[in-house]
Amino acid sequence: MPEHVDIEILDRGAAMAVRLPDGARRRFHAVWLRDNAWDEATRAPGNGQRRITLADIPADTRIAAARIEAGQVQVTFEPENRTIAYDAAWLAAHAYDRPERRSPGWTAPEIETWDAGLGASIPVADFQAVRRDRAALGGWLRGVRRYGFGKLTGGPVESEALLGVAALFGYVRETNYGRHFEVRTEVNPTNLAYTGLGLQAHTDNPYRDPVPTLQILYCLENSAEGGENMVVDGFRAAERLRAESPEGFDLLTRHCARFEYAGEAGVCLRSRRPMIELAPDGELVAIRFNNRSAAAITDVPYEHMAAYYAAYRRFGEIIDDTAMEVTFKLAPGECFIVDNTRVLHARKGYSGAGSRWLQGCYADKDGLLSTLAAIESQPRKAA
Amino acid sequence: MPEHVDIEILDRGAAMAVRLPDGARRRFHAVWLRDNAWDEATRAPGNGQRRITLADIPADTRIAAARIEAGQVQVTFEPENRTIAYDAAWLAAHAYDRPERRSPGWTAPEIETWDAGLGASIPVADFQAVRRDRAALGGWLRGVRRYGFGKLTGGPVESEALLGVAALFGYVRETNYGRHFEVRTEVNPTNLAYTGLGLQAHTDNPYRDPVPTLQILYCLENSAEGGENMVVDGFRAAERLRAESPEGFDLLTRHCARFEYAGEAGVCLRSRRPMIELAPDGELVAIRFNNRSAAAITDVPYEHMAAYYAAYRRFGEIIDDTAMEVTFKLAPGECFIVDNTRVLHARKGYSGAGSRWLQGCYADKDGLLSTLAAIESQPRKAA
């Protein structure tokens, strides 16, 4: 497209090129534009749902004419002979005609990986403040989205208070452990979590598919010696593994591990998923790591198993490296939340006099991210 | 390994080869065997959780000796100088030393894809029978696992009866739509599902991550004209697409689509996942298809977008093909369940006199598959 031309029809109307307000020349296909029309015949006013299917759009859809007018691109489609207006800024934000440049293990721009240096950046907020104030809630949730981890202080010291934390942004995921579960020493524990043992950093319930994508751990009593909590950014650990050994990273992403839990009557949970999960285009989307529930790995061919185990071992060493961990001891009325698809959590062993009683529950990221997106898109009305 | 030798140490103890009861010679690595030991120091009796981490296993673990004895393989590891017994049948079931022979889009042996010919194989059971009888429940759940779809008849005609269906095997997934939702015509619908319009076959809530993996739709009134339900096996549709066009199948698996729903205040759900999702080793694990909530696809490079849209169009045509669909009209007290990661459902339009009232809820496959596995592994005790 010559410099002075702002819009050009390509391939006999199969596509067009347009110079957008950001100065970039972007190409769009006729069928993509038509499918993404926002006129009332295409999208329901109010809820915005698409009223037509792709079959309603002629297969030979082409652009017969296009012009720019007051920040809008007017496109006329044939054979429908229908003209649709597109906001130029919307086109710029949704342009797909850009160079690919991402390598496996990339992460979304709204997240930031961390190690022991996270320190003062930990998203911490007061429970009462985030309950009263949507802006404060938005700020805290934005931190949780960014770091996959956050703390709340100043909550009530009463059983089931954690359900009020989940209600700030979404819904509890009930499981065989209940709507919430008690984390304290039991005599005949169905799970090693219900003992005083230290637990290696792990993601919860990798034997569940889908895994619970959020976990809240809420402190009610914590006078025992030890019992500190610790979190590790599994995405950072994966990035370290990739930097040290691209082949090892590759092995943990390309093959499924297996996980299993059958510690109570009537329960037999099994999954088959990779320890490091990538989207098909390489985005880092989930970590699963749990020594207690790792089952026999049977989906790695013999030829790759020794190297797979070496990568698994190294991944564990990175996770266990104190340079990766953020440690804290919860006081009663305090809690933390982790993105259970990303951030591993651990507990140091505890014993002796005093008591330790936490309650835990699961929830899902869809609700948290939706609540945050709604806060971000609807600025608070002035009082 | 010579024919007459039953066990052989390889690579100076890094692995061994053993002839198993099924006659096959299988190799196992020392570290894999050691990690999968079931002695009480390695695994907690009772709940079966692993008590050690990979770091507790020496990196130079090797097999010093191995012998077969009464159906067990006794393996001595150095440097720990520890002897562990393995059941030969367990080793045969978990052997990973086998040729790879699966092409992208393979499915697990316990599932079977179907089209309109499913007919009499539809898993149908009586609600009271599956509630009373674990064997009947197991039979029905096995059918649901196999076909991703099942019906129950003879349930109570009362509001919230569907929660009793979820309780048969697991837990409701609560969302912004509630623990359950009403599917009937509304005056100002937040979702086109709450109108009398026909709906193209779709999976529910692809804009949610994780998606609800099960959906139950329960009929309370259905005297309106039309309003039949219809289901399509998305895995079969993917298989047809692959057979017709391996390139088209590839495009829908290799690139993420996007989905969005923001039809009610405070809700802004967005996801970025492929329409056809494969595990890293090619297993078909999920279908996402929903014309109403499909957002602009921005993760397909310009060079591939035209071919991507052609594949998307063809996939929709296959889904819309009547040769794929199983249609039925629910009577009050009847319900159906779909694996929402696999089976699409649709509704024909309805209108005129009479009424149509369904209730829907979401649940998750982990609970269903766990309940089924527990039934399968614990045969009913004799009365």
PDB file of N, CA and C in Angstrom, chain A residues 279-357:
ATOM      1  N   ALA A 279      -0.097 -23.673  26.249  1.00  0.00           N
ATOM      2  CA  ALA A 279      -1.126 -23.566  25.220  1.00  0.00           C
ATOM      3  C   ALA A 279      -0.495 -24.035  23.906  1.00  0.00           C
ATOM      4  N   PRO A 280      -1.307 -24.335  22.884  1.00  0.00           N
ATOM      5  CA  PRO A 280      -0.702 -24.836  21.642  1.00  0.00           C
ATOM      6  C   PRO A 280       0.283 -23.856  21.026  1.00  0.00           C
ATOM      7  N   ASP A 281       0.144 -22.574  21.335  1.00  0.00           N
ATOM      8  CA  ASP A 281       1.108 -21.605  20.808  1.00  0.00           C
ATOM      9  C   ASP A 281       2.196 -21.261  21.817  1.00  0.00           C
ATOM     10  N   GLY A 282       2.345 -22.104  22.838  1.00  0.00           N
ATOM     11  CA  GLY A 282       3.506 -21.979  23.704  1.00  0.00           C
ATOM     12  C   GLY A 282       3.314 -21.154  24.962  1.00  0.00           C
ATOM     13  N   GLU A 283       2.151 -20.566  25.168  1.00  0.00           N
ATOM     14  CA  GLU A 283       1.948 -19.801  26.414  1.00  0.00           C
ATOM     15  C   GLU A 283       2.003 -20.761  27.595  1.00  0.00           C
ATOM     16  N   LEU A 284       2.687 -20.336  28.641  1.00  0.00           N
ATOM     17  CA  LEU A 284       2.766 -21.115  29.870  1.00  0.00           C
ATOM     18  C   LEU A 284       1.407 -20.998  30.547  1.00  0.00           C
ATOM     19  N   VAL A 285       0.676 -22.108  30.667  1.00  0.00           N
ATOM     20  CA  VAL A 285      -0.662 -21.988  31.262  1.00  0.00           C
ATOM     21  C   VAL A 285      -0.840 -22.728  32.574  1.00  0.00           C
ATOM     22  N   ALA A 286      -0.023 -23.724  32.879  1.00  0.00           N
ATOM     23  CA  ALA A 286      -0.230 -24.397  34.166  1.00  0.00           C
ATOM     24  C   ALA A 286       0.980 -25.224  34.578  1.00  0.00           C
ATOM     25  N   ILE A 287       1.164 -25.278  35.879  1.00  0.00           N
ATOM     26  CA  ILE A 287       2.171 -26.133  36.513  1.00  0.00           C
ATOM     27  C   ILE A 287       1.427 -27.147  37.366  1.00  0.00           C
ATOM     28  N   ARG A 288       1.853 -28.394  37.313  1.00  0.00           N
ATOM     29  CA  ARG A 288       1.353 -29.417  38.238  1.00  0.00           C
ATOM     30  C   ARG A 288       2.573 -30.080  38.870  1.00  0.00           C
ATOM     31  N   PHE A 289       2.654 -30.003  40.180  1.00  0.00           N
ATOM     32  CA  PHE A 289       3.844 -30.555  40.842  1.00  0.00           C
ATOM     33  C   PHE A 289       3.440 -30.961  42.245  1.00  0.00           C
ATOM     34  N   ASN A 290       3.541 -32.248  42.535  1.00  0.00           N
ATOM     35  CA  ASN A 290       3.123 -32.721  43.850  1.00  0.00           C
ATOM     36  C   ASN A 290       3.724 -34.101  44.081  1.00  0.00           C
ATOM     37  N   ASN A 291       4.751 -34.163  44.933  1.00  0.00           N
ATOM     38  CA  ASN A 291       5.408 -35.449  45.148  1.00  0.00           C
ATOM     39  C   ASN A 291       4.473 -36.464  45.785  1.00  0.00           C
ATOM     40  N   ARG A 292       3.537 -35.992  46.634  1.00  0.00           N
ATOM     41  CA  ARG A 292       2.687 -36.944  47.358  1.00  0.00           C
ATOM     42  C   ARG A 292       1.745 -37.706  46.434  1.00  0.00           C
ATOM     43  N   SER A 293       1.244 -37.030  45.394  1.00  0.00           N
ATOM     44  CA  SER A 293       0.235 -37.675  44.555  1.00  0.00           C
ATOM     45  C   SER A 293       0.734 -38.007  43.156  1.00  0.00           C
ATOM     46  N   ALA A 294       2.032 -37.850  42.901  1.00  0.00           N
ATOM     47  CA  ALA A 294       2.560 -38.239  41.589  1.00  0.00           C
ATOM     48  C   ALA A 294       2.430 -39.750  41.433  1.00  0.00           C
ATOM     49  N   ALA A 295       1.803 -40.180  40.361  1.00  0.00           N
ATOM     50  CA  ALA A 295       1.647 -41.606  40.077  1.00  0.00           C
ATOM     51  C   ALA A 295       2.728 -42.038  39.090  1.00  0.00           C
ATOM     52  N   ALA A 296       2.764 -43.310  38.781  1.00  0.00           N
ATOM     53  CA  ALA A 296       3.766 -43.809  37.839  1.00  0.00           C
ATOM     54  C   ALA A 296       3.606 -43.096  36.493  1.00  0.00           C
ATOM     55  N   ILE A 297       4.716 -42.605  35.986  1.00  0.00           N
ATOM     56  CA  ILE A 297       4.721 -41.908  34.693  1.00  0.00           C
ATOM     57  C   ILE A 297       4.871 -42.969  33.611  1.00  0.00           C
ATOM     58  N   THR A 298       3.840 -43.109  32.777  1.00  0.00           N
ATOM     59  CA  THR A 298       3.853 -44.194  31.792  1.00  0.00           C
ATOM     60  C   THR A 298       3.702 -43.667  30.370  1.00  0.00           C
ATOM     61  N   ASP A 299       3.716 -42.340  30.210  1.00  0.00           N
ATOM     62  CA  ASP A 299       3.500 -41.767  28.886  1.00  0.00           C
ATOM     63  C   ASP A 299       4.758 -41.171  28.292  1.00  0.00           C
ATOM     64  N   VAL A 300       5.891 -41.501  28.887  1.00  0.00           N
ATOM     65  CA  VAL A 300       7.176 -41.056  28.339  1.00  0.00           C
ATOM     66  C   VAL A 300       7.843 -42.302  27.748  1.00  0.00           C
ATOM     67  N   PRO A 301       8.224 -42.269  26.481  1.00  0.00           N
ATOM     68  CA  PRO A 301       8.841 -43.455  25.886  1.00  0.00           C
ATOM     69  C   PRO A 301      10.160 -43.797  26.602  1.00  0.00           C
ATOM     70  N   TYR A 302      10.496 -45.057  26.570  1.00  0.00           N
ATOM     71  CA  TYR A 302      11.709 -45.525  27.244  1.00  0.00           C
ATOM     72  C   TYR A 302      12.927 -44.676  26.877  1.00  0.00           C
ATOM     73  N   GLU A 303      13.039 -44.338  25.616  1.00  0.00           N
ATOM     74  CA  GLU A 303      14.206 -43.605  25.120  1.00  0.00           C
ATOM     75  C   GLU A 303      14.356 -42.236  25.788  1.00  0.00           C
ATOM     76  N   HIS A 304      13.253 -41.669  26.267  1.00  0.00           N
ATOM     77  CA  HIS A 304      13.300 -40.327  26.852  1.00  0.00           C
ATOM     78  C   HIS A 304      13.154 -40.320  28.366  1.00  0.00           C
ATOM     79  N   MET A 305      12.923 -41.491  28.969  1.00  0.00           N
ATOM     80  CA  MET A 305      12.581 -41.489  30.390  1.00  0.00           C
ATOM     81  C   MET A 305      13.736 -41.014  31.274  1.00  0.00           C
ATOM     82  N   ALA A 306      14.968 -41.419  30.965  1.00  0.00           N
ATOM     83  CA  ALA A 306      16.083 -41.007  31.817  1.00  0.00           C
ATOM     84  C   ALA A 306      16.226 -39.483  31.777  1.00  0.00           C
ATOM     85  N   ALA A 307      16.125 -38.899  30.589  1.00  0.00           N
ATOM     86  CA  ALA A 307      16.239 -37.440  30.467  1.00  0.00           C
ATOM     87  C   ALA A 307      15.028 -36.750  31.093  1.00  0.00           C
ATOM     88  N   TYR A 308      13.859 -37.384  30.971  1.00  0.00           N
ATOM     89  CA  TYR A 308      12.662 -36.817  31.596  1.00  0.00           C
ATOM     90  C   TYR A 308      12.850 -36.750  33.105  1.00  0.00           C
ATOM     91  N   TYR A 309      13.316 -37.842  33.692  1.00  0.00           N
ATOM     92  CA  TYR A 309      13.518 -37.865  35.141  1.00  0.00           C
ATOM     93  C   TYR A 309      14.580 -36.859  35.575  1.00  0.00           C
ATOM     94  N   ALA A 310      15.607 -36.684  34.745  1.00  0.00           N
ATOM     95  CA  ALA A 310      16.635 -35.689  35.077  1.00  0.00           C
ATOM     96  C   ALA A 310      16.026 -34.288  35.090  1.00  0.00           C
ATOM     97  N   ALA A 311      15.124 -34.015  34.142  1.00  0.00           N
ATOM     98  CA  ALA A 311      14.471 -32.699  34.095  1.00  0.00           C
ATOM     99  C   ALA A 311      13.520 -32.532  35.276  1.00  0.00           C
ATOM    100  N   TYR A 312      12.801 -33.601  35.612  1.00  0.00           N
ATOM    101  CA  TYR A 312      11.867 -33.596  36.740  1.00  0.00           C
ATOM    102  C   TYR A 312      12.656 -33.332  38.029  1.00  0.00           C
ATOM    103  N   ARG A 313      13.792 -34.007  38.168  1.00  0.00           N
ATOM    104  CA  ARG A 313      14.640 -33.795  39.344  1.00  0.00           C
ATOM    105  C   ARG A 313      15.122 -32.346  39.409  1.00  0.00           C
ATOM    106  N   ARG A 314      15.588 -31.844  38.282  1.00  0.00           N
ATOM    107  CA  ARG A 314      16.109 -30.474  38.281  1.00  0.00           C
ATOM    108  C   ARG A 314      14.988 -29.469  38.561  1.00  0.00           C
ATOM    109  N   PHE A 315      13.806 -29.716  38.022  1.00  0.00           N
ATOM    110  CA  PHE A 315      12.664 -28.830  38.274  1.00  0.00           C
ATOM    111  C   PHE A 315      12.366 -28.798  39.782  1.00  0.00           C
ATOM    112  N   GLY A 316      12.411 -29.961  40.420  1.00  0.00           N
ATOM    113  CA  GLY A 316      12.200 -30.034  41.864  1.00  0.00           C
ATOM    114  C   GLY A 316      13.281 -29.296  42.638  1.00  0.00           C
ATOM    115  N   GLU A 317      14.533 -29.404  42.177  1.00  0.00           N
ATOM    116  CA  GLU A 317      15.632 -28.695  42.855  1.00  0.00           C
ATOM    117  C   GLU A 317      15.440 -27.182  42.767  1.00  0.00           C
ATOM    118  N   ILE A 318      14.999 -26.736  41.609  1.00  0.00           N
ATOM    119  CA  ILE A 318      14.754 -25.295  41.446  1.00  0.00           C
ATOM    120  C   ILE A 318      13.629 -24.865  42.389  1.00  0.00           C
ATOM    121  N   ILE A 319      12.561 -25.666  42.441  1.00  0.00           N
ATOM    122  CA  ILE A 319      11.433 -25.357  43.317  1.00  0.00           C
ATOM    123  C   ILE A 319      11.871 -25.344  44.783  1.00  0.00           C
ATOM    124  N   ASP A 320      12.788 -26.238  45.146  1.00  0.00           N
ATOM    125  CA  ASP A 320      13.267 -26.320  46.533  1.00  0.00           C
ATOM    126  C   ASP A 320      14.326 -25.277  46.866  1.00  0.00           C
ATOM    127  N   ASP A 321      14.834 -24.574  45.879  1.00  0.00           N
ATOM    128  CA  ASP A 321      15.896 -23.591  46.093  1.00  0.00           C
ATOM    129  C   ASP A 321      15.339 -22.424  46.925  1.00  0.00           C
ATOM    130  N   THR A 322      16.007 -22.132  48.045  1.00  0.00           N
ATOM    131  CA  THR A 322      15.479 -21.065  48.911  1.00  0.00           C
ATOM    132  C   THR A 322      15.472 -19.707  48.216  1.00  0.00           C
ATOM    133  N   ALA A 323      16.256 -19.554  47.159  1.00  0.00           N
ATOM    134  CA  ALA A 323      16.254 -18.289  46.417  1.00  0.00           C
ATOM    135  C   ALA A 323      14.921 -18.058  45.704  1.00  0.00           C
ATOM    136  N   MET A 324      14.104 -19.110  45.652  1.00  0.00           N
ATOM    137  CA  MET A 324      12.815 -19.010  44.961  1.00  0.00           C
ATOM    138  C   MET A 324      11.672 -18.688  45.915  1.00  0.00           C
ATOM    139  N   GLU A 325      11.854 -18.894  47.219  1.00  0.00           N
ATOM    140  CA  GLU A 325      10.701 -18.940  48.119  1.00  0.00           C
ATOM    141  C   GLU A 325      10.429 -17.650  48.873  1.00  0.00           C
ATOM    142  N   VAL A 326       9.160 -17.414  49.080  1.00  0.00           N
ATOM    143  CA  VAL A 326       8.703 -16.334  49.954  1.00  0.00           C
ATOM    144  C   VAL A 326       8.031 -17.012  51.142  1.00  0.00           C
ATOM    145  N   THR A 327       8.556 -16.752  52.351  1.00  0.00           N
ATOM    146  CA  THR A 327       8.074 -17.436  53.547  1.00  0.00           C
ATOM    147  C   THR A 327       7.390 -16.440  54.478  1.00  0.00           C
ATOM    148  N   PHE A 328       6.356 -16.882  55.155  1.00  0.00           N
ATOM    149  CA  PHE A 328       5.632 -16.014  56.086  1.00  0.00           C
ATOM    150  C   PHE A 328       4.890 -16.903  57.065  1.00  0.00           C
ATOM    151  N   LYS A 329       4.548 -16.360  58.206  1.00  0.00           N
ATOM    152  CA  LYS A 329       3.741 -17.108  59.170  1.00  0.00           C
ATOM    153  C   LYS A 329       2.431 -16.356  59.347  1.00  0.00           C
ATOM    154  N   LEU A 330       1.342 -17.036  59.078  1.00  0.00           N
ATOM    155  CA  LEU A 330       0.035 -16.396  59.179  1.00  0.00           C
ATOM    156  C   LEU A 330      -0.356 -16.222  60.640  1.00  0.00           C
ATOM    157  N   ALA A 331      -0.947 -15.106  60.956  1.00  0.00           N
ATOM    158  CA  ALA A 331      -1.552 -14.887  62.267  1.00  0.00           C
ATOM    159  C   ALA A 331      -3.060 -15.168  62.140  1.00  0.00           C
ATOM    160  N   PRO A 332      -3.715 -15.477  63.231  1.00  0.00           N
ATOM    161  CA  PRO A 332      -5.163 -15.702  63.159  1.00  0.00           C
ATOM    162  C   PRO A 332      -5.871 -14.516  62.500  1.00  0.00           C
ATOM    163  N   GLY A 333      -6.799 -14.822  61.595  1.00  0.00           N
ATOM    164  CA  GLY A 333      -7.492 -13.759  60.859  1.00  0.00           C
ATOM    165  C   GLY A 333      -6.781 -13.358  59.574  1.00  0.00           C
ATOM    166  N   GLU A 334      -5.645 -13.988  59.298  1.00  0.00           N
ATOM    167  CA  GLU A 334      -4.941 -13.726  58.042  1.00  0.00           C
ATOM    168  C   GLU A 334      -5.108 -14.924  57.105  1.00  0.00           C
ATOM    169  N   CYS A 335      -5.021 -14.655  55.833  1.00  0.00           N
ATOM    170  CA  CYS A 335      -5.118 -15.751  54.864  1.00  0.00           C
ATOM    171  C   CYS A 335      -4.268 -15.427  53.657  1.00  0.00           C
ATOM    172  N   PHE A 336      -4.039 -16.435  52.837  1.00  0.00           N
ATOM    173  CA  PHE A 336      -3.434 -16.171  51.537  1.00  0.00           C
ATOM    174  C   PHE A 336      -4.170 -16.953  50.465  1.00  0.00           C
ATOM    175  N   ILE A 337      -4.039 -16.453  49.261  1.00  0.00           N
ATOM    176  CA  ILE A 337      -4.655 -17.087  48.101  1.00  0.00           C
ATOM    177  C   ILE A 337      -3.554 -17.366  47.098  1.00  0.00           C
ATOM    178  N   VAL A 338      -3.613 -18.520  46.450  1.00  0.00           N
ATOM    179  CA  VAL A 338      -2.678 -18.798  45.360  1.00  0.00           C
ATOM    180  C   VAL A 338      -3.443 -19.191  44.108  1.00  0.00           C
ATOM    181  N   ASP A 339      -2.887 -18.794  42.973  1.00  0.00           N
ATOM    182  CA  ASP A 339      -3.301 -19.326  41.679  1.00  0.00           C
ATOM    183  C   ASP A 339      -2.704 -20.724  41.618  1.00  0.00           C
ATOM    184  N   ASN A 340      -3.562 -21.719  41.790  1.00  0.00           N
ATOM    185  CA  ASN A 340      -3.091 -23.096  41.921  1.00  0.00           C
ATOM    186  C   ASN A 340      -2.640 -23.705  40.590  1.00  0.00           C
ATOM    187  N   THR A 341      -2.779 -22.959  39.510  1.00  0.00           N
ATOM    188  CA  THR A 341      -2.214 -23.404  38.235  1.00  0.00           C
ATOM    189  C   THR A 341      -0.808 -22.845  38.046  1.00  0.00           C
ATOM    190  N   ARG A 342      -0.344 -22.072  39.024  1.00  0.00           N
ATOM    191  CA  ARG A 342       0.945 -21.400  38.839  1.00  0.00           C
ATOM    192  C   ARG A 342       1.825 -21.422  40.079  1.00  0.00           C
ATOM    193  N   VAL A 343       1.284 -21.033  41.216  1.00  0.00           N
ATOM    194  CA  VAL A 343       2.106 -20.835  42.414  1.00  0.00           C
ATOM    195  C   VAL A 343       2.004 -22.049  43.324  1.00  0.00           C
ATOM    196  N   LEU A 344       3.169 -22.596  43.671  1.00  0.00           N
ATOM    197  CA  LEU A 344       3.219 -23.732  44.590  1.00  0.00           C
ATOM    198  C   LEU A 344       3.233 -23.200  46.015  1.00  0.00           C
ATOM    199  N   HIS A 345       2.696 -23.989  46.931  1.00  0.00           N
ATOM    200  CA  HIS A 345       2.759 -23.585  48.331  1.00  0.00           C
ATOM    201  C   HIS A 345       3.301 -24.757  49.137  1.00  0.00           C
ATOM    202  N   ALA A 346       3.847 -24.426  50.293  1.00  0.00           N
ATOM    203  CA  ALA A 346       4.482 -25.438  51.139  1.00  0.00           C
ATOM    204  C   ALA A 346       4.221 -25.082  52.583  1.00  0.00           C
ATOM    205  N   ARG A 347       4.506 -26.029  53.437  1.00  0.00           N
ATOM    206  CA  ARG A 347       4.380 -25.775  54.868  1.00  0.00           C
ATOM    207  C   ARG A 347       5.585 -26.369  55.556  1.00  0.00           C
ATOM    208  N   LYS A 348       6.154 -25.651  56.486  1.00  0.00           N
ATOM    209  CA  LYS A 348       7.222 -26.228  57.283  1.00  0.00           C
ATOM    210  C   LYS A 348       6.571 -27.080  58.369  1.00  0.00           C
ATOM    211  N   GLY A 349       7.291 -28.090  58.835  1.00  0.00           N
ATOM    212  CA  GLY A 349       6.752 -28.962  59.871  1.00  0.00           C
ATOM    213  C   GLY A 349       6.489 -28.181  61.148  1.00  0.00           C
ATOM    214  N   TYR A 350       5.604 -28.688  61.969  1.00  0.00           N
ATOM    215  CA  TYR A 350       5.338 -28.029  63.247  1.00  0.00           C
ATOM    216  C   TYR A 350       5.093 -29.087  64.303  1.00  0.00           C
ATOM    217  N   SER A 351       5.240 -28.701  65.565  1.00  0.00           N
ATOM    218  CA  SER A 351       5.074 -29.651  66.654  1.00  0.00           C
ATOM    219  C   SER A 351       5.138 -28.876  67.961  1.00  0.00           C
ATOM    220  N   GLY A 352       5.184 -29.618  69.039  1.00  0.00           N
ATOM    221  CA  GLY A 352       5.354 -28.994  70.342  1.00  0.00           C
ATOM    222  C   GLY A 352       4.062 -28.424  70.882  1.00  0.00           C
ATOM    223  N   ALA A 353       4.183 -27.565  71.843  1.00  0.00           N
ATOM    224  CA  ALA A 353       3.008 -26.972  72.477  1.00  0.00           C
ATOM    225  C   ALA A 353       2.330 -26.035  71.486  1.00  0.00           C
ATOM    226  N   GLY A 354       1.147 -25.605  71.833  1.00  0.00           N
ATOM    227  CA  GLY A 354       0.427 -24.678  70.967  1.00  0.00           C
ATOM    228  C   GLY A 354      -0.355 -25.419  69.910  1.00  0.00           C
ATOM    229  N   SER A 355      -1.044 -24.688  69.084  1.00  0.00           N
ATOM    230  CA  SER A 355      -1.905 -25.333  68.103  1.00  0.00           C
ATOM    231  C   SER A 355      -1.776 -24.622  66.767  1.00  0.00           C
ATOM    232  N   ARG A 356      -2.153 -25.327  65.727  1.00  0.00           N
ATOM    233  CA  ARG A 356      -2.171 -24.752  64.389  1.00  0.00           C
ATOM    234  C   ARG A 356      -3.446 -25.221  63.718  1.00  0.00           C
ATOM    235  N   TRP A 357      -4.253 -24.272  63.295  1.00  0.00           N
ATOM    236  CA  TRP A 357      -5.524 -24.624  62.658  1.00  0.00           C
ATOM    237  C   TRP A 357      -5.757 -23.655  61.508  1.00  0.00           C
TER     238      TRP A 357
END
